Amino acid sequence: MSQSKDLGPLIAAEAGDSRNRAITSAINGVTARRWLGYGAVYVVLTAIAIVFMIPLLWMFATSLKSRSEIFAWPPSWIPEQPLWSNYAMAFEKYPLARFMMNTSVLVIFNIIGELLAVPLIAYGFARLNFPFKRVLFILMLSTMMIPGQIKLIPLYSIYSRLGLVNTYVPLVLPAFFGNPFFIFLMVQYIRTIPRDLDEAARIDGAGTWTILYRIILPLCKPVLAVMIVFTFLWVWNDFLQPLIYLNDFYSYPISVGLAFFRGRYSVEWNLFMAATLVSILPVLVLYFFAQRHLIGGIASLGLKG
Amino acid sequence: MATATWRTAKPQARREAIEGYISLLPWMIGFVGFTAIPLAASVYLGFTQWNIIEPPQWIGLDNYVRMFTRDPLFWQALKVTLGFVALSLPLKLVFGLGLALLLNLKIPGMNFFRTVFYIPAVISGVAVSLMWMWLLQPDTGVVNTMLYFLGIQGPNWFWDPNWALPSVAMMSVWKVGGSAVIYLAGLQNIPAHLYEAAQIDGAGRWARFWRITLPLLTPTLFFQLIIEMIDSFKVFTEAFVITQGGPLKATYFYLLYFYEEAFQNFNMGYASALALVLTIIILLATVFVNYTSKRWVFYESE
């Protein structure tokens, strides 16, 4: 986490650094050569950026084309007449709103679960002393290495025996027991908070839980933000688990819902690309607003998107 | 703490210990319920035949004997998955590192490029799969159209047994911005004074890269190698959504086989054995990389 705190000043320093260097190099009279070098780098970076964006741009272009135009040869980048109505039709054709609502419910409950469990657990690991703490911490870290798939069959049979298959319980319940990645992240973060704060509060008569919820937690906002962003991303993009646990079409989250339509309307790629684009829109919006937290989380822990 | 026995401990310490266990309670319940029991049950189920309706029947090592001696699908799934790991890991390493080196240049506007390169990494596997299915259409897909104008006859991508697996690998390279950001963080942790000292000593660009950047980046490379290797073993969505294992089982990934056995054929016993074998393979691969790391991972304190 300290990484994400560091990123801001680091980037600022970077900008200042390059400005200073530009000035010095101007004095030395090598500005032209330097800017030529910059230019080459920008050309390369722009070329790569275009290649990276082609798939998304093509998807967008397709989503605005008519049915005949999508199979026209040669295909064009810009639709003759952009059909924004494709989006309305996509919402009509596929229960997109319903699927996205379902995913949102899963996202919200997962976030609530993590927010309730992770701070409590992390605080215990970071601040309280008790026998076997080190062993338990190593045990927790080692569970991160186990591929989730090996637990799938026993868990499925337990849920099925409890009559919980085809409900959201299997997709939400684990969050209430804390994700080890987040616990680790938060333990690391709490360790950077000076202990003097705890001690001062304790002298003022505050108990352990008061210290956690009144003193530590308010200072943990950056790490809580990372947790919320990643929970959103992971739950929004999760596919295998809802595929296994849900059978009822109208309870599908957006990932399973979209995959269900694959091949069924394979000629209507324009509507289908519109639907796919709509499905990733919330993630893109979140990404642009929460980029700092996201990239900070990745940099410090290697969390993947 | 652990040395003091419960009886002799001060009431203060005893109270703190109780509070400690209370705070850990959710994790401990979760560990037992969602990890320990399922893991043990999975190992047990691997020795049984079980269709989930009737009670599991103990059949000893039969699942494993069948898997290794007379199950061509198992070998095919293993071949595809290992092939994918071998194909995608080096590509992602080279492109990810290259991108990070570019992003690490101290020139204005890098935040913009970092934002753009990272976008693919946040999009869901299903959406990405559907998108690439459309991009790589043999006749009307945009990739083959562009190749056509360059005078190249594009392949049938996902629909050609020889090209299907490389196509999936290509998709994974599109998401390489995710690892580039991690390499970038590693690069930015390399102390600037090392470069300055090297420059004074007259070291050129290449010397600085090979002698400073690369050695000091090896801990990040090592970490990322393990994470990405584990991920590559667990490809599922792309195969399920795009190719469903075809054509001619060319993309029959291990987890797809596991999924079909467990949740379509309900051979839960055999599927448990499959899952255990995959876990052991991942574990061995991790141990192996970890073992070799002594030779190539450089820690500054050494």
Coordinates of C-alpha atoms in Angstrom, one line a residue:
Chain A
M1 CA 0.0 0.0 0.0
S2 CA 2.8 2.4 0.8
Q3 CA 3.5 2.1 -2.9
S4 CA 0.2 3.9 -3.8
K5 CA 0.9 6.6 -1.3
D6 CA 4.3 7.1 -2.9
L7 CA 3.0 7.2 -6.4
G8 CA 1.6 10.7 -6.3
P9 CA 4.8 12.5 -5.2
L10 CA 6.8 10.2 -7.4
I11 CA 4.9 11.2 -10.5
A12 CA 5.1 14.9 -9.5
A13 CA 8.9 14.5 -9.0
E14 CA 9.1 12.9 -12.4
A15 CA 7.5 15.9 -14.0
G16 CA 9.6 18.3 -12.1
D17 CA 12.7 16.3 -12.9
S18 CA 12.1 16.4 -16.6
R19 CA 11.4 20.1 -16.6
N20 CA 14.7 20.7 -14.8
R21 CA 16.5 18.5 -17.3
A22 CA 14.9 20.3 -20.2
I23 CA 16.2 23.6 -18.8
T24 CA 19.8 22.2 -18.3
S25 CA 19.9 20.7 -21.7
A26 CA 18.7 23.9 -23.3
I27 CA 21.6 25.6 -21.7
N28 CA 23.9 22.9 -23.1
G29 CA 22.4 23.4 -26.5
V30 CA 21.3 19.8 -27.0
T31 CA 17.6 20.5 -26.8
A32 CA 16.9 19.7 -30.4
R33 CA 18.5 16.2 -30.1
R34 CA 16.6 15.5 -26.9
W35 CA 13.3 16.4 -28.4
L36 CA 14.0 14.3 -31.4
G37 CA 14.5 11.4 -29.0
Y38 CA 11.3 12.3 -27.2
G39 CA 9.5 12.4 -30.6
A40 CA 10.7 8.9 -31.5
V41 CA 9.5 7.6 -28.1
Y42 CA 6.1 9.2 -28.6
V43 CA 5.7 7.8 -32.0
V44 CA 6.4 4.3 -30.7
L45 CA 4.1 4.7 -27.7
T46 CA 1.3 6.1 -29.9
A47 CA 1.7 3.2 -32.3
I48 CA 1.4 0.7 -29.5
A49 CA -1.5 2.6 -28.0
I50 CA -3.4 2.5 -31.3
V51 CA -2.8 -1.3 -31.6
F52 CA -4.0 -1.7 -28.1
M53 CA -7.1 0.3 -28.7
I54 CA -8.0 -1.2 -32.1
P55 CA -10.1 -4.1 -30.6
L56 CA -12.2 -1.7 -28.5
L57 CA -12.6 0.8 -31.3
W58 CA -13.6 -1.9 -33.7
M59 CA -16.2 -3.2 -31.2
F60 CA -17.5 0.3 -30.9
A61 CA -17.7 0.8 -34.7
T62 CA -19.5 -2.5 -35.1
S63 CA -22.0 -1.6 -32.4
L64 CA -23.2 1.4 -34.5
K65 CA -23.5 -0.4 -37.9
S66 CA -26.5 -1.9 -39.6
R67 CA -26.9 -5.6 -40.0
S68 CA -25.9 -5.5 -43.7
E69 CA -23.0 -3.2 -43.0
I70 CA -21.2 -5.5 -40.5
F71 CA -20.6 -8.1 -43.2
A72 CA -19.8 -5.6 -46.0
W73 CA -16.5 -5.8 -47.9
P74 CA -14.3 -4.0 -47.4
P75 CA -15.4 -3.2 -43.9
S76 CA -15.3 0.4 -42.9
W77 CA -14.2 2.0 -39.7
I78 CA -16.8 4.6 -39.7
P79 CA -20.5 3.5 -40.1
E80 CA -22.4 5.2 -42.9
Q81 CA -25.0 6.3 -40.5
P82 CA -24.3 5.6 -36.8
L83 CA -27.2 3.6 -35.5
W84 CA -27.4 4.5 -31.8
S85 CA -30.7 2.7 -31.7
N86 CA -28.7 -0.5 -31.7
Y87 CA -28.1 0.1 -28.0
A88 CA -31.8 0.3 -27.3
M89 CA -32.3 -2.8 -29.3
A90 CA -29.6 -4.6 -27.4
F91 CA -31.3 -3.8 -24.1
E92 CA -34.6 -5.1 -25.6
K93 CA -33.1 -8.3 -27.1
Y94 CA -31.0 -9.3 -24.1
P95 CA -32.0 -8.8 -20.5
L96 CA -29.0 -6.6 -20.0
A97 CA -30.5 -4.4 -17.3
R98 CA -31.5 -7.4 -15.4
F99 CA -28.1 -9.1 -15.7
M100 CA -26.3 -5.9 -14.6
M101 CA -28.6 -5.5 -11.7
N102 CA -27.8 -9.1 -10.6
T103 CA -24.1 -8.4 -10.8
S104 CA -24.5 -5.2 -8.9
V105 CA -26.2 -7.1 -6.0
L106 CA -23.3 -9.5 -5.9
V107 CA -20.8 -6.7 -6.0
I108 CA -22.5 -4.8 -3.1
F109 CA -22.8 -7.8 -0.9
N110 CA -19.2 -8.8 -1.5
I111 CA -18.0 -5.4 -0.7
I112 CA -20.1 -5.3 2.5
G113 CA -18.7 -8.7 3.5
E114 CA -15.1 -7.7 2.9
L115 CA -15.5 -4.4 4.7
L116 CA -16.9 -6.1 7.8
A117 CA -14.4 -8.9 8.0
V118 CA -11.1 -7.7 6.7
P119 CA -10.4 -4.7 9.1
L120 CA -11.2 -6.9 12.1
I121 CA -8.9 -9.7 11.0
A122 CA -6.2 -7.5 9.8
Y123 CA -6.2 -5.5 13.1
G124 CA -5.8 -8.7 15.1
F125 CA -2.8 -9.7 13.0
A126 CA -1.2 -6.3 13.0
R127 CA -1.7 -5.1 16.5
L128 CA -2.8 -7.7 19.0
N129 CA -0.5 -10.2 20.6
F130 CA -1.6 -13.8 21.2
P131 CA -0.1 -17.3 21.0
F132 CA 0.4 -18.8 17.6
K133 CA -0.2 -15.5 15.8
R134 CA 2.8 -16.0 13.5
V135 CA 1.8 -19.6 12.6
L136 CA -1.7 -18.5 11.8
F137 CA -0.4 -15.6 9.7
I138 CA 1.8 -17.9 7.6
L139 CA -1.1 -20.4 7.3
M140 CA -3.3 -17.5 5.9
L141 CA -0.6 -16.5 3.4
S142 CA -0.2 -20.1 2.2
T143 CA -3.9 -20.4 1.5
M144 CA -3.4 -17.7 -1.2
M145 CA -1.3 -20.2 -3.2
I146 CA -4.0 -22.9 -3.4
P147 CA -5.9 -22.8 -6.7
G148 CA -9.6 -22.2 -5.9
Q149 CA -10.7 -24.9 -8.3
I150 CA -9.6 -27.8 -6.1
K151 CA -12.2 -26.7 -3.5
L152 CA -15.0 -26.3 -6.0
I153 CA -16.5 -29.8 -5.9
P154 CA -16.7 -30.3 -2.1
L155 CA -18.1 -26.8 -1.7
Y156 CA -20.6 -27.4 -4.5
S157 CA -21.8 -30.6 -2.8
I158 CA -22.1 -28.9 0.6
Y159 CA -24.1 -26.0 -0.9
S160 CA -26.2 -28.4 -2.9
R161 CA -27.0 -30.4 0.3
L162 CA -28.0 -27.2 2.1
G163 CA -30.3 -26.3 -0.8
L164 CA -28.2 -23.2 -1.6
V165 CA -27.4 -24.0 -5.2
N166 CA -29.1 -21.5 -7.5
T167 CA -29.0 -18.8 -4.8
Y168 CA -26.5 -16.1 -4.4
V169 CA -25.2 -17.4 -1.1
P170 CA -22.3 -19.4 -2.5
L171 CA -21.1 -16.3 -4.4
V172 CA -21.4 -13.9 -1.5
L173 CA -20.8 -15.9 1.7
P174 CA -17.0 -16.3 1.4
A175 CA -16.5 -12.5 1.4
F176 CA -17.8 -12.3 5.0
F177 CA -14.8 -14.4 6.1
G178 CA -12.2 -12.1 4.6
N179 CA -10.1 -12.4 1.4
P180 CA -6.5 -13.3 2.4
F181 CA -5.1 -10.9 -0.2
F182 CA -6.9 -8.0 1.3
I183 CA -6.1 -9.1 4.9
F184 CA -2.4 -9.2 4.0
L185 CA -2.7 -5.8 2.3
M186 CA -4.4 -4.2 5.3
V187 CA -2.0 -5.8 7.8
Q188 CA 0.9 -4.3 5.9
Y189 CA -0.9 -0.9 5.9
I190 CA -1.8 -0.9 9.6
R191 CA 1.8 -1.7 10.5
T192 CA 2.8 1.7 9.0
I193 CA 0.5 3.6 11.3
P194 CA 2.4 4.8 14.4
R195 CA 1.6 2.8 17.6
D196 CA 1.7 6.0 19.6
L197 CA -1.9 6.7 18.4
D198 CA -3.1 3.4 19.9
E199 CA -1.2 4.0 23.1
A200 CA -2.5 7.5 23.5
A201 CA -6.1 6.3 23.0
R202 CA -5.6 3.5 25.5
I203 CA -4.4 5.9 28.1
D204 CA -7.5 7.9 27.5
G205 CA -9.5 4.8 28.4
A206 CA -10.4 3.5 24.9
G207 CA -10.8 -0.3 24.5
T208 CA -9.4 -2.4 21.7
W209 CA -12.5 -2.2 19.5
T210 CA -12.8 1.6 20.0
I211 CA -9.2 2.0 18.9
L212 CA -9.9 -0.2 15.8
Y213 CA -13.1 1.6 14.7
R214 CA -12.4 5.2 15.9
I215 CA -8.6 5.5 15.3
I216 CA -7.2 2.9 12.9
L217 CA -10.1 2.4 10.5
P218 CA -10.4 6.1 9.6
L219 CA -6.7 6.2 8.7
C220 CA -7.1 3.1 6.5
K221 CA -9.3 4.8 3.8
P222 CA -6.7 4.3 1.0
V223 CA -6.5 0.6 1.6
L224 CA -10.3 0.3 2.0
A225 CA -10.6 2.1 -1.4
V226 CA -8.2 -0.5 -3.0
M227 CA -10.4 -3.3 -1.5
I228 CA -13.6 -1.8 -2.8
V229 CA -12.2 -1.3 -6.3
F230 CA -10.7 -4.8 -6.6
T231 CA -13.8 -6.5 -5.2
F232 CA -15.9 -4.7 -7.7
L233 CA -13.6 -5.8 -10.6
W234 CA -13.3 -9.4 -9.5
V235 CA -17.0 -9.9 -8.8
W236 CA -18.0 -8.1 -12.0
N237 CA -15.7 -10.2 -14.1
D238 CA -16.1 -13.6 -12.3
F239 CA -17.4 -16.3 -14.6
L240 CA -16.7 -19.9 -13.4
Q241 CA -18.4 -19.6 -10.1
P242 CA -21.7 -18.1 -11.2
L243 CA -21.6 -20.5 -14.1
I244 CA -21.5 -23.4 -11.7
Y245 CA -23.9 -22.3 -9.0
L246 CA -26.7 -20.6 -11.0
N247 CA -29.2 -22.3 -13.2
D248 CA -31.9 -19.8 -13.5
F249 CA -31.5 -17.6 -16.6
Y250 CA -32.9 -14.5 -14.9
S251 CA -30.5 -14.8 -12.0
Y252 CA -27.4 -14.8 -14.2
P253 CA -24.8 -12.0 -13.7
I254 CA -23.7 -10.1 -16.7
S255 CA -20.7 -12.4 -17.5
V256 CA -22.7 -15.6 -17.6
G257 CA -25.6 -13.9 -19.3
L258 CA -23.5 -12.6 -22.2
A259 CA -21.7 -15.9 -22.7
F260 CA -25.1 -17.6 -22.8
F261 CA -26.0 -15.5 -25.9
R262 CA -22.8 -16.4 -27.7
G263 CA -23.7 -18.2 -30.9
R264 CA -27.4 -17.9 -30.4
Y265 CA -27.7 -14.7 -32.4
S266 CA -24.4 -15.0 -34.1
V267 CA -25.5 -13.0 -37.2
E268 CA -26.3 -9.9 -35.1
W269 CA -22.8 -9.0 -34.1
N270 CA -23.7 -5.3 -34.1
L271 CA -26.2 -5.8 -31.3
F272 CA -24.0 -8.3 -29.6
M273 CA -21.0 -5.9 -29.6
A274 CA -23.3 -3.2 -28.3
A275 CA -24.3 -5.4 -25.4
T276 CA -20.7 -6.4 -24.7
L277 CA -19.6 -2.8 -24.7
V278 CA -22.4 -1.9 -22.3
S279 CA -21.3 -4.8 -20.0
I280 CA -17.7 -3.4 -19.7
L281 CA -18.8 0.3 -19.4
P282 CA -19.2 0.2 -15.5
V283 CA -15.7 -1.3 -15.2
L284 CA -14.2 1.4 -17.6
V285 CA -15.9 4.2 -15.6
L286 CA -14.6 2.8 -12.3
Y287 CA -11.2 2.4 -13.8
F288 CA -11.0 6.0 -14.9
F289 CA -12.1 7.3 -11.5
A290 CA -10.2 4.9 -9.3
Q291 CA -7.1 4.5 -11.4
R292 CA -4.8 5.7 -8.6
H293 CA -6.1 3.1 -6.1
L294 CA -6.1 0.4 -8.7
I295 CA -2.6 0.9 -9.9
G296 CA -1.3 1.5 -6.4
G297 CA -2.8 -1.9 -5.3
I298 CA -1.3 -3.6 -8.3
A299 CA 2.1 -2.1 -7.8
S300 CA 2.3 -3.0 -4.1
L301 CA 0.8 -6.5 -4.2
G302 CA 0.8 -7.7 -7.8
L303 CA -3.0 -7.9 -7.6
K304 CA -4.4 -8.6 -11.1
G305 CA -7.3 -6.9 -12.7
Chain B
M1 CA 3.9 -14.2 24.2
A2 CA 4.0 -17.8 23.1
T3 CA 6.5 -18.6 25.8
A4 CA 4.4 -17.4 28.7
T5 CA 1.8 -20.1 29.6
W6 CA -1.8 -19.2 29.9
R7 CA -1.8 -19.6 33.7
T8 CA 1.1 -17.4 34.4
A9 CA 0.1 -14.7 31.9
K10 CA -0.9 -11.3 33.2
P11 CA -4.7 -10.6 33.0
Q12 CA -3.9 -7.8 30.6
A13 CA -2.1 -10.1 28.2
R14 CA -4.8 -12.8 28.6
R15 CA -7.4 -10.3 27.7
E16 CA -5.5 -9.2 24.6
A17 CA -5.1 -12.8 23.5
I18 CA -8.9 -13.3 23.8
E19 CA -9.5 -10.2 21.8
G20 CA -6.9 -11.3 19.3
Y21 CA -8.8 -14.6 18.7
I22 CA -12.1 -12.8 18.5
S23 CA -10.7 -10.6 15.8
L24 CA -9.4 -13.6 13.9
L25 CA -12.6 -15.6 14.3
P26 CA -14.1 -14.8 10.9
W27 CA -10.9 -15.9 9.2
M28 CA -10.6 -19.0 11.2
I29 CA -14.1 -20.1 10.5
G30 CA -13.6 -19.3 6.8
F31 CA -10.3 -21.2 6.8
V32 CA -11.9 -24.4 8.3
G33 CA -15.1 -24.1 6.2
F34 CA -13.9 -22.8 2.9
T35 CA -10.3 -24.2 2.7
A36 CA -9.4 -27.0 5.1
I37 CA -12.5 -29.1 4.9
P38 CA -13.0 -28.7 1.1
L39 CA -9.3 -29.5 0.6
A40 CA -9.4 -32.7 2.7
A41 CA -12.7 -33.7 1.1
S42 CA -11.3 -33.2 -2.4
V43 CA -8.3 -35.4 -1.6
Y44 CA -10.7 -38.1 -0.3
L45 CA -13.1 -37.8 -3.3
G46 CA -10.2 -38.3 -5.7
F47 CA -10.2 -41.9 -4.5
T48 CA -13.9 -42.5 -5.1
Q49 CA -16.4 -42.8 -7.8
W50 CA -19.2 -40.3 -7.2
N51 CA -22.1 -39.0 -9.2
I52 CA -23.2 -36.6 -6.4
I53 CA -26.6 -38.4 -5.9
E54 CA -25.5 -41.7 -4.5
P55 CA -22.8 -41.9 -1.7
P56 CA -19.2 -41.9 -3.0
Q57 CA -17.7 -45.3 -3.6
W58 CA -14.1 -46.0 -2.6
I59 CA -12.1 -47.2 -5.6
G60 CA -8.6 -46.7 -4.4
L61 CA -6.1 -45.5 -7.0
D62 CA -8.4 -46.3 -10.0
N63 CA -9.0 -42.7 -11.0
Y64 CA -5.3 -42.0 -11.1
V65 CA -4.5 -45.3 -13.0
R66 CA -7.2 -44.4 -15.5
M67 CA -5.9 -40.8 -15.8
F68 CA -2.3 -41.8 -16.5
T69 CA -2.7 -45.0 -18.5
R70 CA -5.9 -44.8 -20.5
D71 CA -7.3 -41.3 -20.7
P72 CA -6.2 -39.6 -23.9
L73 CA -8.3 -36.5 -23.0
F74 CA -6.3 -36.0 -19.9
W75 CA -3.1 -36.0 -21.8
Q76 CA -4.6 -33.8 -24.5
A77 CA -5.7 -31.3 -21.8
L78 CA -2.3 -31.4 -20.2
K79 CA -0.5 -30.9 -23.5
V80 CA -2.7 -27.9 -24.5
T81 CA -2.3 -26.3 -21.1
L82 CA 1.5 -26.8 -20.9
G83 CA 1.8 -25.6 -24.5
F84 CA -0.1 -22.5 -23.6
V85 CA 2.1 -21.8 -20.6
A86 CA 5.2 -22.3 -22.8
L87 CA 3.8 -20.0 -25.5
S88 CA 2.3 -17.2 -23.5
L89 CA 4.8 -16.8 -20.6
P90 CA 7.8 -15.7 -22.6
L91 CA 5.6 -13.4 -24.8
K92 CA 4.1 -11.7 -21.8
L93 CA 7.5 -11.4 -20.1
V94 CA 9.1 -9.7 -23.1
F95 CA 6.2 -7.5 -24.1
G96 CA 5.4 -6.6 -20.5
L97 CA 9.0 -5.7 -19.7
G98 CA 9.5 -3.8 -23.0
L99 CA 6.3 -1.7 -22.3
A100 CA 7.4 -1.0 -18.7
L101 CA 10.8 0.2 -19.9
L102 CA 9.1 2.6 -22.3
L103 CA 6.8 3.8 -19.6
N104 CA 9.7 4.4 -17.3
L105 CA 11.3 7.0 -19.5
K106 CA 11.2 10.3 -17.7
I107 CA 9.2 12.3 -20.3
P108 CA 5.9 14.1 -19.9
G109 CA 2.6 12.4 -20.7
M110 CA 3.5 8.9 -19.5
N111 CA 0.4 8.8 -17.2
F112 CA -1.8 8.9 -20.3
F113 CA 0.0 6.0 -21.9
R114 CA 0.0 4.0 -18.7
T115 CA -3.8 4.5 -18.5
V116 CA -4.3 3.4 -22.1
F117 CA -2.1 0.3 -21.8
Y118 CA -3.8 -0.9 -18.6
I119 CA -7.4 -0.7 -19.9
P120 CA -7.4 -4.3 -21.4
A121 CA -6.4 -5.7 -18.0
V122 CA -9.6 -4.6 -16.3
I123 CA -12.1 -6.0 -18.8
S124 CA -13.8 -9.3 -18.1
G125 CA -12.7 -12.5 -19.7
V126 CA -16.1 -13.0 -21.2
A127 CA -16.3 -9.6 -22.9
V128 CA -12.7 -9.9 -24.1
S129 CA -13.4 -13.4 -25.5
L130 CA -16.5 -12.2 -27.4
M131 CA -14.6 -9.2 -28.7
W132 CA -11.7 -11.3 -30.1
M133 CA -14.1 -13.8 -31.6
W134 CA -15.4 -10.9 -33.7
L135 CA -12.0 -9.4 -34.4
L136 CA -10.6 -12.7 -35.6
Q137 CA -13.5 -13.8 -37.9
P138 CA -11.7 -15.5 -40.8
D139 CA -13.6 -13.6 -43.6
T140 CA -14.8 -10.3 -42.3
G141 CA -12.7 -9.9 -39.1
V142 CA -10.8 -6.6 -38.9
V143 CA -7.4 -8.4 -38.3
N144 CA -7.7 -10.5 -41.5
T145 CA -8.9 -7.5 -43.4
M146 CA -5.9 -5.5 -42.4
L147 CA -3.6 -8.4 -43.3
Y148 CA -5.4 -8.7 -46.6
F149 CA -4.5 -5.1 -47.4
L150 CA -0.9 -5.9 -46.5
G151 CA -1.1 -8.7 -49.0
I152 CA -1.2 -11.5 -46.4
Q153 CA -3.8 -14.2 -46.3
G154 CA -4.8 -14.4 -42.7
P155 CA -5.3 -17.7 -41.0
N156 CA -8.7 -19.0 -39.7
W157 CA -7.5 -18.2 -36.1
F158 CA -9.8 -19.8 -33.5
W159 CA -11.2 -22.1 -36.2
D160 CA -8.0 -23.6 -37.3
P161 CA -6.5 -26.4 -35.1
N162 CA -3.0 -25.1 -35.7
W163 CA -3.8 -21.4 -35.0
A164 CA -6.4 -21.7 -32.2
L165 CA -3.9 -22.0 -29.3
P166 CA -1.6 -19.2 -30.6
S167 CA -4.8 -17.1 -30.9
V168 CA -5.6 -17.5 -27.3
A169 CA -2.0 -16.7 -26.4
M170 CA -2.3 -13.5 -28.5
M171 CA -5.3 -12.5 -26.5
S172 CA -3.4 -12.8 -23.3
V173 CA -0.6 -10.6 -24.8
W174 CA -3.3 -7.9 -25.3
K175 CA -3.7 -7.8 -21.5
V176 CA 0.0 -7.4 -20.9
G177 CA -0.4 -3.8 -19.6
G178 CA -1.3 -5.5 -16.3
S179 CA 2.1 -7.0 -15.8
A180 CA 3.8 -3.9 -17.3
V181 CA 2.5 -1.8 -14.4
I182 CA 4.0 -4.2 -11.9
Y183 CA 7.4 -4.1 -13.8
L184 CA 7.1 -0.4 -13.8
A185 CA 6.8 -0.3 -10.0
G186 CA 9.9 -2.5 -9.8
L187 CA 11.8 -0.2 -12.2
Q188 CA 10.8 2.9 -10.1
N189 CA 12.2 1.3 -7.0
I190 CA 15.7 1.1 -8.5
P191 CA 17.7 3.8 -6.7
A192 CA 18.7 6.6 -9.2
H193 CA 22.2 7.0 -7.6
L194 CA 23.2 3.6 -9.1
Y195 CA 22.6 5.0 -12.6
E196 CA 24.4 8.2 -11.8
A197 CA 27.4 6.4 -10.5
A198 CA 27.5 4.1 -13.5
Q199 CA 27.2 7.1 -15.9
I200 CA 30.2 8.7 -14.2
D201 CA 32.1 5.5 -14.7
G202 CA 31.2 5.8 -18.3
A203 CA 28.7 2.9 -18.6
G204 CA 26.6 3.2 -21.7
R205 CA 22.9 2.6 -22.1
W206 CA 23.2 -1.2 -22.7
A207 CA 25.7 -1.7 -19.9
R208 CA 23.4 0.1 -17.5
F209 CA 20.4 -2.0 -18.6
W210 CA 22.3 -5.4 -18.3
R211 CA 24.3 -4.5 -15.2
I212 CA 21.8 -2.5 -13.2
T213 CA 18.2 -2.6 -14.4
L214 CA 17.9 -6.2 -15.1
P215 CA 19.6 -7.6 -12.0
L216 CA 17.7 -5.3 -9.7
L217 CA 14.5 -6.1 -11.4
T218 CA 14.9 -9.9 -11.0
P219 CA 12.9 -10.0 -7.7
T220 CA 9.9 -8.4 -9.6
L221 CA 10.5 -10.7 -12.6
F222 CA 10.5 -13.7 -10.3
F223 CA 7.3 -12.8 -8.5
Q224 CA 5.6 -12.0 -11.7
L225 CA 6.7 -15.2 -13.3
I226 CA 5.2 -17.3 -10.6
I227 CA 1.9 -15.3 -10.6
E228 CA 1.5 -15.5 -14.4
M229 CA 2.5 -19.1 -14.5
I230 CA -0.2 -20.1 -12.0
D231 CA -2.7 -18.0 -14.0
S232 CA -1.7 -19.6 -17.3
F233 CA -2.5 -23.0 -15.8
K234 CA -6.0 -21.9 -15.0
V235 CA -7.3 -20.7 -18.4
F236 CA -11.0 -21.5 -18.7
T237 CA -13.2 -18.6 -19.8
E238 CA -11.6 -18.1 -23.3
A239 CA -11.8 -21.8 -24.0
F240 CA -15.4 -22.1 -22.7
V241 CA -16.7 -19.0 -24.5
I242 CA -14.8 -19.0 -27.8
T243 CA -13.8 -22.5 -28.9
Q244 CA -15.4 -24.9 -26.4
G245 CA -12.2 -26.8 -26.6
G246 CA -12.1 -27.2 -30.3
P247 CA -11.2 -27.4 -33.1
L248 CA -10.1 -31.0 -32.8
K249 CA -9.5 -30.4 -29.0
A250 CA -6.7 -27.9 -29.9
T251 CA -7.8 -25.6 -27.1
Y252 CA -9.0 -28.3 -24.7
F253 CA -7.6 -26.6 -21.6
Y254 CA -7.2 -28.6 -18.4
L255 CA -9.9 -26.6 -16.5
L256 CA -12.3 -27.1 -19.3
Y257 CA -11.9 -30.8 -19.0
F258 CA -12.3 -30.5 -15.2
Y259 CA -15.5 -28.5 -15.6
E260 CA -17.0 -30.9 -18.1
E261 CA -16.2 -33.9 -16.0
A262 CA -17.5 -32.3 -12.8
F263 CA -20.5 -30.2 -13.8
Q264 CA -21.7 -31.7 -17.1
N265 CA -20.9 -35.4 -16.7
F266 CA -21.1 -35.4 -12.9
N267 CA -18.0 -37.6 -12.6
M268 CA -17.2 -35.8 -9.3
G269 CA -14.7 -38.4 -8.1
Y270 CA -12.7 -38.4 -11.3
A271 CA -12.9 -34.6 -11.5
S272 CA -11.6 -34.3 -7.9
A273 CA -8.6 -36.4 -8.9
L274 CA -8.1 -34.1 -12.0
A275 CA -8.2 -31.0 -9.7
L276 CA -5.7 -32.6 -7.3
V277 CA -3.3 -33.4 -10.1
L278 CA -3.5 -29.8 -11.4
T279 CA -2.8 -28.5 -8.0
I280 CA 0.2 -30.7 -7.6
I281 CA 1.5 -29.7 -11.1
I282 CA 1.2 -26.0 -10.1
L283 CA 2.9 -26.6 -6.8
L284 CA 5.8 -28.5 -8.4
A285 CA 6.2 -25.8 -11.1
T286 CA 6.3 -23.1 -8.4
V287 CA 8.8 -25.1 -6.3
F288 CA 10.9 -25.5 -9.4
V289 CA 10.9 -21.8 -10.3
N290 CA 11.6 -21.0 -6.7
Y291 CA 14.6 -23.5 -6.7
T292 CA 16.1 -22.0 -9.9
S293 CA 15.6 -18.5 -8.4
K294 CA 18.7 -18.9 -6.3
R295 CA 20.7 -18.8 -9.5
W296 CA 19.2 -15.8 -11.1
V297 CA 17.3 -13.6 -8.6
F298 CA 19.4 -10.9 -7.2
Y299 CA 18.7 -9.3 -3.8
E300 CA 20.4 -6.1 -3.1
S301 CA 21.3 -7.0 0.5
E302 CA 23.4 -10.0 -0.7

